[in-house]
Short mmCIF file of C-alpha atoms (C1' of nucleotides) in Angstrom, two decimals:
data_model
loop_
_atom_site.label_atom_id
_atom_site.label_comp_id
_atom_site.label_asym_id
_atom_site.label_seq_id
_atom_site.Cartn_x
_atom_site.Cartn_y
_atom_site.Cartn_z
CA MET A 1 5.57 32.98 -0.04
CA ASN A 2 7.86 30.31 1.47
CA SER A 3 7.39 27.78 4.10
CA THR A 4 10.34 29.18 6.11
CA ALA A 5 10.09 33.02 6.11
CA THR A 6 11.47 34.34 9.24
CA THR A 7 8.66 36.83 9.75
CA THR A 8 5.26 35.25 9.93
CA PRO A 9 2.56 37.19 7.90
CA GLU A 10 -0.49 38.35 9.49
CA GLU A 11 -3.16 36.86 7.29
CA LEU A 12 -1.85 33.31 8.41
CA ALA A 13 -4.72 30.72 8.93
CA ARG A 14 -4.69 29.64 12.50
CA PRO A 15 -7.20 26.69 12.46
CA THR A 16 -7.13 24.61 15.75
CA ILE A 17 -5.49 21.36 15.45
CA VAL A 18 -6.79 17.98 16.71
CA SER A 19 -5.64 14.57 16.56
CA LEU A 20 -8.05 11.68 16.11
CA ALA A 21 -7.83 7.87 16.07
CA VAL A 22 -9.62 5.08 14.66
CA VAL A 23 -9.08 2.41 17.20
CA LEU A 24 -9.97 -0.97 15.79
CA GLN A 25 -10.27 -4.37 17.78
CA VAL A 26 -11.70 -7.70 16.95
CA ARG A 27 -14.51 -8.40 19.49
CA ASN A 28 -17.17 -11.13 19.41
CA GLY A 29 -16.21 -12.05 15.92
CA ALA A 30 -16.48 -8.51 14.49
CA LEU A 31 -14.19 -5.73 13.74
CA GLN A 32 -15.09 -2.83 16.03
CA ALA A 33 -14.30 0.67 16.46
CA LEU A 34 -13.98 2.68 19.71
CA LEU A 35 -16.32 5.53 19.55
CA TRP A 36 -17.22 8.32 21.98
CA GLU A 37 -20.92 9.71 22.22
CA ARG A 38 -20.96 13.46 21.89
CA ALA A 39 -22.74 15.24 24.83
CA ARG A 40 -23.42 18.65 23.24
CA GLU A 41 -24.13 20.56 20.13
CA PRO A 42 -23.42 20.34 17.35
CA ASP A 43 -24.06 16.71 16.65
CA VAL A 44 -25.29 15.88 20.02
CA HIS A 45 -25.85 12.22 20.63
CA ARG A 46 -23.91 11.46 17.45
CA TRP A 47 -20.67 9.23 17.87
CA SER A 48 -17.38 10.65 17.15
CA LEU A 49 -13.69 9.35 17.17
CA PRO A 50 -11.71 9.78 20.26
CA GLY A 51 -8.95 12.47 20.08
CA GLY A 52 -8.66 16.23 21.01
CA TYR A 53 -6.55 19.26 20.82
CA LEU A 54 -2.89 19.52 20.31
CA LEU A 55 -1.00 21.04 23.17
CA GLU A 56 2.21 22.84 23.58
CA PRO A 57 4.67 21.39 22.66
CA GLU A 58 3.95 18.00 21.59
CA SER A 59 3.91 16.02 18.33
CA LEU A 60 0.74 14.71 16.81
CA GLU A 61 1.42 11.26 17.75
CA GLN A 62 2.16 12.27 21.32
CA SER A 63 -0.93 14.11 21.18
CA ILE A 64 -3.25 11.26 20.14
CA ARG A 65 -1.47 8.87 22.60
CA ARG A 66 -2.20 11.20 25.35
CA HIS A 67 -5.87 11.66 24.43
CA LEU A 68 -6.34 7.95 24.03
CA ALA A 69 -4.84 7.21 27.41
CA SER A 70 -8.10 8.50 28.93
CA LYS A 71 -9.77 5.86 26.93
CA VAL A 72 -7.50 2.87 26.66
CA ASP A 73 -4.28 2.16 28.42
CA VAL A 74 -1.62 3.17 25.82
CA ARG A 75 0.21 -0.11 26.55
CA GLU A 76 -2.74 -1.91 25.00
CA LEU A 77 -2.12 -0.25 21.59
CA ALA A 78 -0.09 -2.76 19.62
CA HIS A 79 0.28 -0.42 16.73
CA LEU A 80 -0.40 3.17 15.75
CA GLU A 81 0.11 4.84 12.41
CA GLN A 82 -0.92 7.99 10.63
CA LEU A 83 -4.00 7.72 8.27
CA GLU A 84 -4.65 11.03 6.67
CA THR A 85 -4.93 14.74 7.60
CA LEU A 86 -8.36 16.24 7.09
CA SER A 87 -8.40 20.11 6.44
CA GLU A 88 -11.52 21.07 4.60
CA PRO A 89 -12.56 24.41 6.26
CA ASP A 90 -16.06 23.61 6.71
CA ARG A 91 -15.61 20.00 8.08
CA GLN A 92 -16.77 21.09 11.48
CA PRO A 93 -19.55 23.68 11.83
CA GLU A 94 -18.16 25.89 14.58
CA GLU A 95 -14.53 26.39 14.14
CA TRP A 96 -12.00 25.48 11.51
CA GLN A 97 -10.17 22.35 12.63
CA ILE A 98 -7.35 20.48 11.09
CA ALA A 99 -7.50 16.74 12.24
CA ALA A 100 -4.71 14.39 11.85
CA ALA A 101 -6.35 10.86 11.91
CA TYR A 102 -4.42 7.88 13.07
CA LEU A 103 -5.04 4.14 13.03
CA GLY A 104 -4.55 2.32 16.34
CA LEU A 105 -4.96 -1.40 16.89
CA VAL A 106 -5.75 -3.32 20.06
CA PRO A 107 -4.96 -7.07 20.22
CA ALA A 108 -8.01 -9.22 20.67
CA ASP A 109 -7.07 -10.43 24.24
CA GLN A 110 -7.16 -6.96 25.64
CA ASP A 111 -10.28 -5.67 27.24
CA PRO A 112 -9.84 -2.03 28.19
CA VAL A 113 -11.98 -0.48 30.96
CA LEU A 114 -13.85 2.42 29.05
CA PRO A 115 -15.20 5.51 30.40
CA PRO A 116 -19.19 5.60 30.39
CA ASP A 117 -19.33 7.74 27.24
CA THR A 118 -17.34 5.44 25.28
CA SER A 119 -17.98 2.11 23.52
CA TRP A 120 -17.21 -0.40 20.90
CA HIS A 121 -19.21 -0.58 17.64
CA PRO A 122 -18.81 -2.89 14.69
CA VAL A 123 -17.34 -1.01 11.64
CA GLY A 124 -20.05 -2.60 9.57
CA GLY A 125 -23.00 -1.04 10.89
CA LEU A 126 -21.78 2.05 12.56
CA PRO A 127 -24.13 4.40 14.59
CA PRO A 128 -24.99 7.81 13.52
CA MET A 129 -21.42 9.48 13.31
CA ALA A 130 -20.46 13.16 13.75
CA PHE A 131 -18.95 15.30 11.15
CA ASP A 132 -16.75 13.41 8.68
CA HIS A 133 -15.88 10.55 11.20
CA ALA A 134 -17.56 7.71 9.43
CA ALA A 135 -15.49 8.18 6.33
CA VAL A 136 -12.27 8.15 8.64
CA VAL A 137 -13.34 4.83 10.19
CA ARG A 138 -13.74 3.27 6.70
CA ALA A 139 -10.29 4.70 5.67
CA GLY A 140 -8.97 2.88 8.94
CA ARG A 141 -10.77 -0.22 8.10
CA ASP A 142 -9.48 -0.29 4.62
CA ARG A 143 -5.90 0.44 5.71
CA LEU A 144 -5.94 -2.45 7.96
CA ARG A 145 -7.38 -4.87 5.37
CA ALA A 146 -4.81 -3.78 2.93
CA LYS A 147 -1.99 -4.25 5.23
CA LEU A 148 -3.12 -7.68 6.36
CA SER A 149 -2.40 -8.87 2.86
CA TYR A 150 1.22 -7.66 2.52
CA THR A 151 2.59 -6.96 6.02
CA ASN A 152 2.73 -8.93 9.27
CA ILE A 153 0.20 -6.44 10.91
CA GLY A 154 -1.74 -9.37 12.11
CA PHE A 155 0.37 -9.22 15.20
CA ALA A 156 -1.46 -6.07 16.28
CA ILE A 157 -4.85 -7.60 16.29
CA ALA A 158 -3.75 -11.02 17.71
CA PRO A 159 -2.86 -11.92 21.27
CA PRO A 160 0.76 -12.91 21.94
CA GLU A 161 0.11 -16.74 21.40
CA PHE A 162 -2.81 -18.24 19.52
CA THR A 163 -3.97 -21.28 17.62
CA LEU A 164 -4.34 -20.89 13.92
CA SER A 165 -8.14 -21.39 14.16
CA GLU A 166 -8.04 -18.44 16.37
CA LEU A 167 -6.00 -16.44 14.10
CA ARG A 168 -8.21 -17.34 11.14
CA ASP A 169 -11.20 -16.03 12.98
CA LEU A 170 -9.29 -12.71 13.69
CA TYR A 171 -8.44 -12.45 10.08
CA ALA A 172 -11.98 -13.36 8.88
CA ALA A 173 -13.38 -10.72 11.04
CA ALA A 174 -10.88 -7.88 10.03
CA LEU A 175 -11.15 -8.59 6.37
CA GLY A 176 -14.89 -9.34 6.31
CA HIS A 177 -14.87 -12.68 4.41
CA ARG A 178 -14.15 -16.29 5.28
CA VAL A 179 -10.53 -17.33 5.49
CA SER A 180 -9.15 -20.88 5.40
CA ALA A 181 -7.01 -21.72 8.32
CA THR A 182 -4.96 -24.34 6.10
CA ASN A 183 -3.81 -21.57 3.64
CA LEU A 184 -3.39 -18.82 5.91
CA GLN A 185 -0.87 -21.02 7.91
CA ARG A 186 0.95 -21.71 4.73
CA VAL A 187 1.06 -18.08 3.58
CA LEU A 188 2.30 -16.64 6.83
CA VAL A 189 4.75 -19.62 7.71
CA ARG A 190 6.15 -19.39 4.04
CA ARG A 191 6.70 -15.66 4.56
CA GLY A 192 8.46 -16.17 7.85
CA VAL A 193 5.63 -14.12 9.68
CA LEU A 194 4.42 -16.91 12.06
CA GLU A 195 6.38 -19.15 14.20
CA PRO A 196 5.16 -22.42 15.65
CA LEU A 197 5.72 -23.19 19.08
CA GLU A 198 6.29 -26.55 20.73
CA ARG A 199 3.27 -25.99 23.00
CA HIS A 200 -0.03 -27.12 22.10
CA ARG A 201 -3.64 -25.99 23.18
CA THR A 202 -5.72 -28.80 24.95
CA SER A 203 -9.00 -29.62 23.06
CA ALA A 204 -12.36 -28.44 23.84
CA ALA A 205 -14.94 -30.37 25.67
CA SER A 206 -16.31 -31.35 22.33
CA GLY A 207 -13.15 -33.21 21.69
CA GLY A 208 -10.79 -32.58 18.59
CA ARG A 209 -7.04 -32.70 18.08
CA PRO A 210 -5.16 -30.29 20.38
CA ALA A 211 -4.09 -27.22 18.36
CA ARG A 212 -0.44 -26.17 17.98
CA VAL A 213 0.27 -22.71 19.49
CA TYR A 214 1.80 -20.12 17.26
CA ARG A 215 3.16 -16.53 17.55
CA PHE A 216 4.36 -13.76 15.24
CA ARG A 217 8.05 -13.80 14.93
CA THR A 218 8.18 -10.12 15.41
CA ARG A 219 5.64 -7.52 16.67
CA ARG A 220 6.86 -4.53 14.78
CA LEU A 221 5.46 -3.74 11.34
CA ALA A 222 7.30 -5.11 8.32
CA VAL A 223 6.39 -5.48 4.77
CA THR A 224 6.41 -9.17 3.82
CA ASP A 225 5.35 -8.95 0.22
CA PRO A 226 7.12 -6.12 -1.05
CA PHE A 227 6.59 -6.22 -4.73
CA ALA A 228 3.43 -7.51 -6.31
CA VAL A 229 5.06 -7.21 -9.70
CA LEU A 230 7.92 -5.35 -11.33
CA ARG A 231 10.67 -6.76 -9.13
CA PRO A 232 14.17 -6.04 -9.87
CA GLN A 233 15.52 -8.48 -12.43
CA GLY A 234 17.15 -11.71 -11.15
CA SER A 235 15.38 -11.46 -7.88
CA GLY A 236 13.72 -14.82 -8.25
CA SER A 237 9.97 -15.19 -8.60
CA ARG A 238 8.24 -13.89 -5.50
CA MET B 1 -10.68 17.20 26.63
CA ASN B 2 -12.66 16.57 23.52
CA SER B 3 -11.90 17.60 19.85
CA THR B 4 -15.15 19.41 19.62
CA ALA B 5 -15.65 21.40 22.73
CA THR B 6 -17.39 24.75 22.04
CA THR B 7 -14.99 26.82 24.02
CA THR B 8 -11.42 26.91 22.97
CA PRO B 9 -8.96 26.45 25.85
CA GLU B 10 -6.19 29.07 26.35
CA GLU B 11 -3.25 26.77 26.52
CA LEU B 12 -3.95 25.51 23.01
CA ALA B 13 -1.05 25.00 20.74
CA ARG B 14 -0.95 27.21 17.75
CA PRO B 15 1.85 26.14 15.34
CA THR B 16 2.01 27.61 12.06
CA ILE B 17 0.78 25.24 9.27
CA VAL B 18 2.50 24.69 6.03
CA SER B 19 1.96 22.51 3.04
CA LEU B 20 4.94 20.89 1.20
CA ALA B 21 5.15 18.80 -1.85
CA VAL B 22 7.47 16.36 -3.31
CA VAL B 23 7.06 16.82 -6.98
CA LEU B 24 8.55 14.09 -9.02
CA GLN B 25 9.46 13.58 -12.80
CA VAL B 26 11.45 11.48 -14.90
CA ARG B 27 13.92 13.76 -16.50
CA ASN B 28 17.02 12.47 -18.55
CA GLY B 29 16.25 8.91 -17.57
CA ALA B 30 16.30 9.59 -13.86
CA LEU B 31 13.61 10.34 -11.27
CA GLN B 32 14.08 13.76 -10.17
CA ALA B 33 12.54 16.18 -7.49
CA LEU B 34 11.53 19.84 -7.67
CA LEU B 35 13.59 21.64 -5.18
CA TRP B 36 14.03 25.23 -4.00
CA GLU B 37 17.15 26.79 -2.61
CA ARG B 38 16.84 28.70 0.60
CA ALA B 39 18.02 32.26 0.48
CA ARG B 40 18.27 32.96 4.26
CA GLU B 41 19.00 31.44 7.65
CA PRO B 42 18.34 29.01 8.98
CA ASP B 43 19.70 26.54 6.59
CA VAL B 44 20.93 29.11 3.88
CA HIS B 45 21.66 27.63 0.57
CA ARG B 46 20.37 24.22 1.57
CA TRP B 47 17.49 22.80 -0.71
CA SER B 48 13.82 22.56 0.51
CA LEU B 49 10.68 21.35 -0.80
CA PRO B 50 8.21 23.98 -2.43
CA GLY B 51 5.17 24.86 -0.37
CA GLY B 52 4.21 27.40 2.18
CA TYR B 53 1.78 28.75 4.69
CA LEU B 54 -1.89 27.71 4.83
CA LEU B 55 -4.18 30.71 4.36
CA GLU B 56 -7.56 31.53 5.26
CA PRO B 57 -9.87 29.63 4.25
CA GLU B 58 -8.42 26.90 2.39
CA SER B 59 -7.88 23.09 2.55
CA LEU B 60 -4.29 21.79 2.75
CA GLU B 61 -4.75 20.53 -0.91
CA GLN B 62 -5.81 23.85 -2.02
CA SER B 63 -2.87 25.44 -0.31
CA ILE B 64 -0.27 23.09 -1.78
CA ARG B 65 -1.81 23.54 -5.19
CA ARG B 66 -1.72 27.28 -4.85
CA HIS B 67 1.94 27.29 -3.50
CA LEU B 68 2.99 25.00 -6.48
CA ALA B 69 1.40 27.16 -9.07
CA SER B 70 4.24 29.70 -8.75
CA LYS B 71 6.82 26.74 -9.57
CA VAL B 72 4.92 24.69 -11.98
CA ASP B 73 1.67 25.09 -13.76
CA VAL B 74 -1.01 23.22 -11.79
CA ARG B 75 -2.23 21.55 -15.21
CA GLU B 76 0.99 19.87 -15.43
CA LEU B 77 0.43 17.90 -12.16
CA ALA B 78 -1.08 14.51 -13.28
CA HIS B 79 -1.48 13.30 -9.75
CA LEU B 80 -1.48 14.72 -6.30
CA GLU B 81 -1.98 12.72 -3.07
CA GLN B 82 -1.18 13.30 0.68
CA LEU B 83 1.96 11.73 1.96
CA GLU B 84 2.24 12.24 5.66
CA THR B 85 1.98 15.06 8.14
CA LEU B 86 5.15 16.14 10.09
CA SER B 87 4.71 17.68 13.45
CA GLU B 88 7.57 17.30 15.87
CA PRO B 89 7.91 20.39 17.75
CA ASP B 90 11.79 20.95 16.94
CA ARG B 91 11.70 19.96 13.32
CA GLN B 92 12.27 23.65 12.45
CA PRO B 93 14.62 25.60 14.49
CA GLU B 94 12.82 29.01 14.48
CA GLU B 95 8.98 28.27 14.94
CA TRP B 96 6.93 25.20 15.30
CA GLN B 97 5.62 24.25 12.20
CA ILE B 98 3.11 21.35 11.14
CA ALA B 99 3.78 20.45 7.74
CA ALA B 100 1.31 18.36 5.42
CA ALA B 101 3.56 16.71 2.83
CA TYR B 102 2.03 15.80 -0.49
CA LEU B 103 3.37 13.83 -3.46
CA GLY B 104 2.88 15.44 -7.01
CA LEU B 105 3.73 13.73 -10.10
CA VAL B 106 4.55 15.40 -13.51
CA PRO B 107 4.34 13.67 -16.90
CA ALA B 108 7.78 13.19 -18.66
CA ASP B 109 6.57 15.28 -21.75
CA GLN B 110 6.06 18.44 -19.44
CA ASP B 111 9.00 20.93 -19.20
CA PRO B 112 7.64 23.70 -16.82
CA VAL B 113 9.31 27.09 -16.76
CA LEU B 114 11.02 27.19 -13.39
CA PRO B 115 11.82 30.32 -11.23
CA PRO B 116 15.42 31.16 -10.94
CA ASP B 117 15.66 29.65 -7.25
CA THR B 118 14.12 26.29 -8.26
CA SER B 119 15.52 23.26 -9.91
CA TRP B 120 15.29 19.52 -10.48
CA HIS B 121 17.59 17.17 -8.69
CA PRO B 122 17.77 13.41 -9.06
CA VAL B 123 16.29 11.61 -6.00
CA GLY B 124 19.44 9.43 -5.81
CA GLY B 125 22.15 12.03 -4.95
CA LEU B 126 20.13 14.88 -3.36
CA PRO B 127 21.98 18.07 -2.52
CA PRO B 128 22.26 19.01 1.03
CA MET B 129 18.69 19.37 2.02
CA ALA B 130 17.06 21.75 4.83
CA PHE B 131 15.23 20.33 8.06
CA ASP B 132 13.65 17.03 7.49
CA HIS B 133 13.03 17.33 3.77
CA ALA B 134 15.34 14.70 2.53
CA ALA B 135 13.18 12.14 4.44
CA VAL B 136 10.12 13.35 2.87
CA VAL B 137 11.55 13.14 -0.54
CA ARG B 138 12.35 9.55 0.09
CA ALA B 139 8.88 8.77 1.44
CA GLY B 140 7.50 10.12 -1.77
CA ARG B 141 9.89 8.07 -3.92
CA ASP B 142 9.05 5.02 -2.01
CA ARG B 143 5.22 5.77 -2.42
CA LEU B 144 5.60 6.12 -6.03
CA ARG B 145 7.55 2.92 -6.37
CA ALA B 146 5.16 0.96 -4.35
CA LYS B 147 2.09 2.22 -6.21
CA LEU B 148 3.82 1.54 -9.63
CA SER B 149 3.43 -2.25 -8.67
CA TYR B 150 -0.28 -2.34 -7.77
CA THR B 151 -1.95 0.65 -9.46
CA ASN B 152 -2.05 2.32 -12.78
CA ILE B 153 -0.12 5.42 -11.39
CA GLY B 154 2.20 5.15 -14.26
CA PHE B 155 -0.20 7.35 -16.11
CA ALA B 156 1.10 10.23 -14.08
CA ILE B 157 4.68 10.00 -15.11
CA ALA B 158 4.09 9.06 -18.74
CA PRO B 159 2.95 11.34 -21.64
CA PRO B 160 -0.62 10.82 -23.03
CA GLU B 161 0.80 8.46 -25.73
CA PHE B 162 4.25 6.55 -25.84
CA THR B 163 5.72 3.43 -27.00
CA LEU B 164 6.62 0.44 -24.78
CA SER B 165 10.25 1.34 -24.80
CA GLU B 166 9.53 4.81 -23.73
CA LEU B 167 7.35 3.39 -21.05
CA ARG B 168 9.93 0.92 -19.95
CA ASP B 169 12.49 3.60 -19.58
CA LEU B 170 10.14 5.74 -17.50
CA TYR B 171 9.44 2.69 -15.04
CA ALA B 172 13.18 1.78 -14.89
CA ALA B 173 13.93 5.27 -13.84
CA ALA B 174 11.37 5.64 -11.30
CA LEU B 175 11.73 2.05 -9.86
CA GLY B 176 15.72 2.46 -9.99
CA HIS B 177 16.28 -0.90 -11.72
CA ARG B 178 16.07 -2.37 -15.10
CA VAL B 179 12.56 -3.30 -16.46
CA SER B 180 11.69 -5.57 -19.29
CA ALA B 181 9.55 -4.12 -21.88
CA THR B 182 8.23 -7.40 -22.86
CA ASN B 183 6.87 -8.34 -19.22
CA LEU B 184 5.87 -4.65 -18.65
CA GLN B 185 3.62 -4.89 -21.62
CA ARG B 186 1.97 -8.18 -20.67
CA VAL B 187 1.25 -7.19 -17.05
CA LEU B 188 -0.26 -3.89 -17.78
CA VAL B 189 -2.26 -5.11 -20.88
CA ARG B 190 -3.43 -8.15 -18.85
CA ARG B 191 -4.53 -5.82 -16.14
CA GLY B 192 -6.32 -3.50 -18.53
CA VAL B 193 -4.20 -0.69 -17.64
CA LEU B 194 -2.71 -0.08 -21.10
CA GLU B 195 -4.61 0.24 -24.34
CA PRO B 196 -2.75 -0.53 -27.80
CA LEU B 197 -3.77 2.23 -30.41
CA GLU B 198 -3.63 1.62 -34.12
CA ARG B 199 -0.82 4.05 -34.63
CA HIS B 200 2.73 3.44 -34.84
CA ARG B 201 5.78 5.44 -34.30
CA THR B 202 8.16 5.72 -37.25
CA SER B 203 11.53 4.02 -36.55
CA ALA B 204 14.53 5.89 -35.76
CA ALA B 205 17.37 6.84 -38.21
CA SER B 206 19.17 3.62 -36.99
CA GLY B 207 16.34 1.46 -38.46
CA GLY B 208 14.24 -0.96 -36.47
CA ARG B 209 10.61 -1.98 -36.63
CA PRO B 210 8.14 0.89 -36.02
CA ALA B 211 6.78 0.72 -32.40
CA ARG B 212 3.13 0.56 -31.57
CA VAL B 213 1.67 3.53 -29.66
CA TYR B 214 -0.09 2.93 -26.30
CA ARG B 215 -1.99 4.96 -23.84
CA PHE B 216 -3.42 4.41 -20.33
CA ARG B 217 -6.99 3.48 -20.43
CA THR B 218 -7.69 5.99 -17.61
CA ARG B 219 -5.67 8.70 -16.04
CA ARG B 220 -7.35 8.57 -12.73
CA LEU B 221 -5.68 6.33 -9.99
CA ALA B 222 -7.13 2.86 -9.61
CA VAL B 223 -5.87 -0.24 -7.72
CA THR B 224 -5.23 -2.76 -10.24
CA ASP B 225 -3.76 -5.52 -8.15
CA PRO B 226 -5.92 -5.35 -5.10
CA PHE B 227 -5.26 -8.34 -3.01
CA ALA B 228 -1.70 -9.66 -2.86
CA VAL B 229 -3.08 -12.74 -1.04
CA LEU B 230 -5.98 -13.49 1.36
CA ARG B 231 -8.58 -12.71 -1.20
CA PRO B 232 -12.15 -13.67 -0.54
CA GLN B 233 -12.84 -17.19 -1.21
CA GLY B 234 -13.90 -18.17 -4.66
CA SER B 235 -12.80 -14.98 -6.20
CA GLY B 236 -10.42 -16.69 -8.55
CA SER B 237 -6.76 -16.87 -8.56
CA ARG B 238 -5.39 -13.32 -9.15
"C1'" DG C 1 -16.09 -46.65 17.86
"C1'" DC C 2 -17.56 -42.10 16.53
"C1'" DA C 3 -17.63 -37.14 16.17
"C1'" DA C 4 -14.83 -33.04 16.17
"C1'" DA C 5 -11.13 -30.34 15.36
"C1'" DA C 6 -6.37 -29.96 13.58
"C1'" DG C 7 -3.10 -30.67 10.42
"C1'" DT C 8 -0.71 -32.76 5.76
"C1'" DG C 9 -0.62 -34.12 0.76
"C1'" DT C 10 -1.78 -33.01 -3.46
"C1'" DT C 11 -3.75 -31.05 -7.68
"C1'" DG C 12 -4.74 -27.43 -10.62
"C1'" DT C 13 -4.39 -22.66 -12.04
"C1'" DG C 14 -3.15 -18.22 -12.93
"C1'" DT C 15 0.82 -14.82 -12.72
"C1'" DC C 16 5.10 -13.68 -13.63
"C1'" DT C 17 10.24 -14.10 -15.33
"C1'" DA C 18 13.40 -15.22 -18.77
"C1'" DC C 19 14.70 -16.23 -23.15
"C1'" DA C 20 14.29 -17.91 -27.81
"C1'" DC C 21 12.49 -16.54 -31.95
"C1'" DC C 22 10.12 -13.90 -35.52
"C1'" DC C 23 8.84 -9.22 -37.72
"C1'" DA C 24 9.25 -4.78 -39.94
"C1'" DT C 25 12.00 -1.01 -40.90
"C1'" DG C 26 16.60 1.79 -42.53
"C1'" DT C 27 20.82 1.86 -44.74
"C1'" DA D 1 21.71 -8.24 -47.02
"C1'" DC D 2 22.22 -7.01 -42.52
"C1'" DA D 3 21.67 -4.23 -38.42
"C1'" DT D 4 18.48 -2.52 -35.26
"C1'" DG D 5 14.81 -2.26 -32.60
"C1'" DG D 6 9.73 -4.00 -31.68
"C1'" DG D 7 6.98 -7.96 -30.82
"C1'" DT D 8 5.36 -12.90 -29.96
"C1'" DG D 9 5.78 -17.68 -28.26
"C1'" DT D 10 6.84 -20.61 -24.83
"C1'" DA D 11 8.74 -22.92 -20.97
"C1'" DG D 12 9.68 -22.87 -16.02
"C1'" DA D 13 9.16 -21.26 -11.19
"C1'" DC D 14 6.11 -19.87 -7.85
"C1'" DA D 15 2.41 -18.90 -4.99
"C1'" DC D 16 -2.03 -19.63 -4.12
"C1'" DA D 17 -6.88 -21.89 -3.53
"C1'" DA D 18 -9.36 -25.80 -3.04
"C1'" DC D 19 -10.17 -30.09 -1.35
"C1'" DA D 20 -9.32 -35.00 -0.03
"C1'" DC D 21 -7.27 -37.32 3.60
"C1'" DT D 22 -4.99 -38.25 7.94
"C1'" DT D 23 -4.08 -37.46 12.72
"C1'" DT D 24 -5.31 -36.67 17.65
"C1'" DT D 25 -8.30 -35.85 20.86
"C1'" DG D 26 -13.06 -36.30 23.99
"C1'" DC D 27 -17.00 -38.75 24.90
#
DNA sequence: GCAAAAGTGTTGTGTCTACACCCATGT
DNA sequence: ACATGGGTGTAGACACAACACTTTTGC
């Protein structure tokens, strides 16, 4: 059987198709996921990822953007990428669903108005989750953590402008461990990811030197540390 | 609309669902992809990726393994992972298909018997490809190249045992640039990926010192260079 | 002046590349 | 002996973490 036969066989599988999103944001110093509380069986009162059915004719990315629009304004999503596609026939009890999972990131300065059944939950310490959604949240968190190391994806969790301590706190929350502002600055400036502005943030009531304001040079995903090893010969050491 | 409503609406999209695979192997010193020549319109005589319809009830991974079994013996696949899911409504002219693309890797010592309409093609220099399949091949190639740098995925392109020059040639073919056997050995041994055996390969007719035989310590995917930067504090430098 | 926070200087370490040199075999 | 290919030793370039120290503000 070939993927492109002109006549479609009868015994074809016709699972329903949904798109899901792990929407992450750093809130109150913790990485949090946008979850939605189920109102009916199965898995009543368990929490699940936002998303829903694919409609005619739209791509999966259009689908997840459309579904998310009822939770958060699409303009608040600084980044959206595909995570994985789940297809185990028994992953949902009632019907066979194929689910394309996406990772969405919301900058820390946004505070979307949420519908009543929806709220943010720290990814460390998730509430009881429906179906296989807890694993998807972990996959999203891991993808973000990995990309923070070798891409400029920080732009998607940070506001347009920020001080280095603010950025350090965002990275620390997302990565789940302490981060040094000193070294974070050096790494990101050396790679050309961060750009210092001339402006400074006035110091807090407790005093302290005013912090310089930075921004990401570009707010589109780019790989900044392409080859860990095994670079082409003669391309210089890192 | 929610992903888990108990009643399924009428206007639901019901595209057909297929699985595709970019199967890669190093052959004759070049990274090659397993392609299949279309026998009918649309895109007659263009080359496409092996795969086909999802059947009831199987997962996408089971589906692609089943379809590949008609091309290559499944036991010859040393690694299989999901690449991306394509869903643009107009990506195929005749029907709307959602395609889950996988990356499969065949060790260099295998030589599967192929059906007549199927053959290997170097990924640099692909023949005219059907639909969006050329881009999927490039995505598979790029995924392999990236993972060669930070995982032990070499096990999936290498035979069970090999000398370092042989492994160097495989890495060079897959990466598309020259690789030093000296440094490849040091990187992979330092990381505990390679294991030297006591055995040696007898030298060729042209002479030369007999080469030591190595193998991968494990033939399951593992990340060996986890954090490019931004490691947790106090976790030592690389 | 003193505390607080930001920012710079500097040192040490581990990783990787490049290249010189040595080793073991066939002819 | 010498050509051929395998393997080791070593030096230099970087990137990074850690930490001491300086700068700039509020009180």
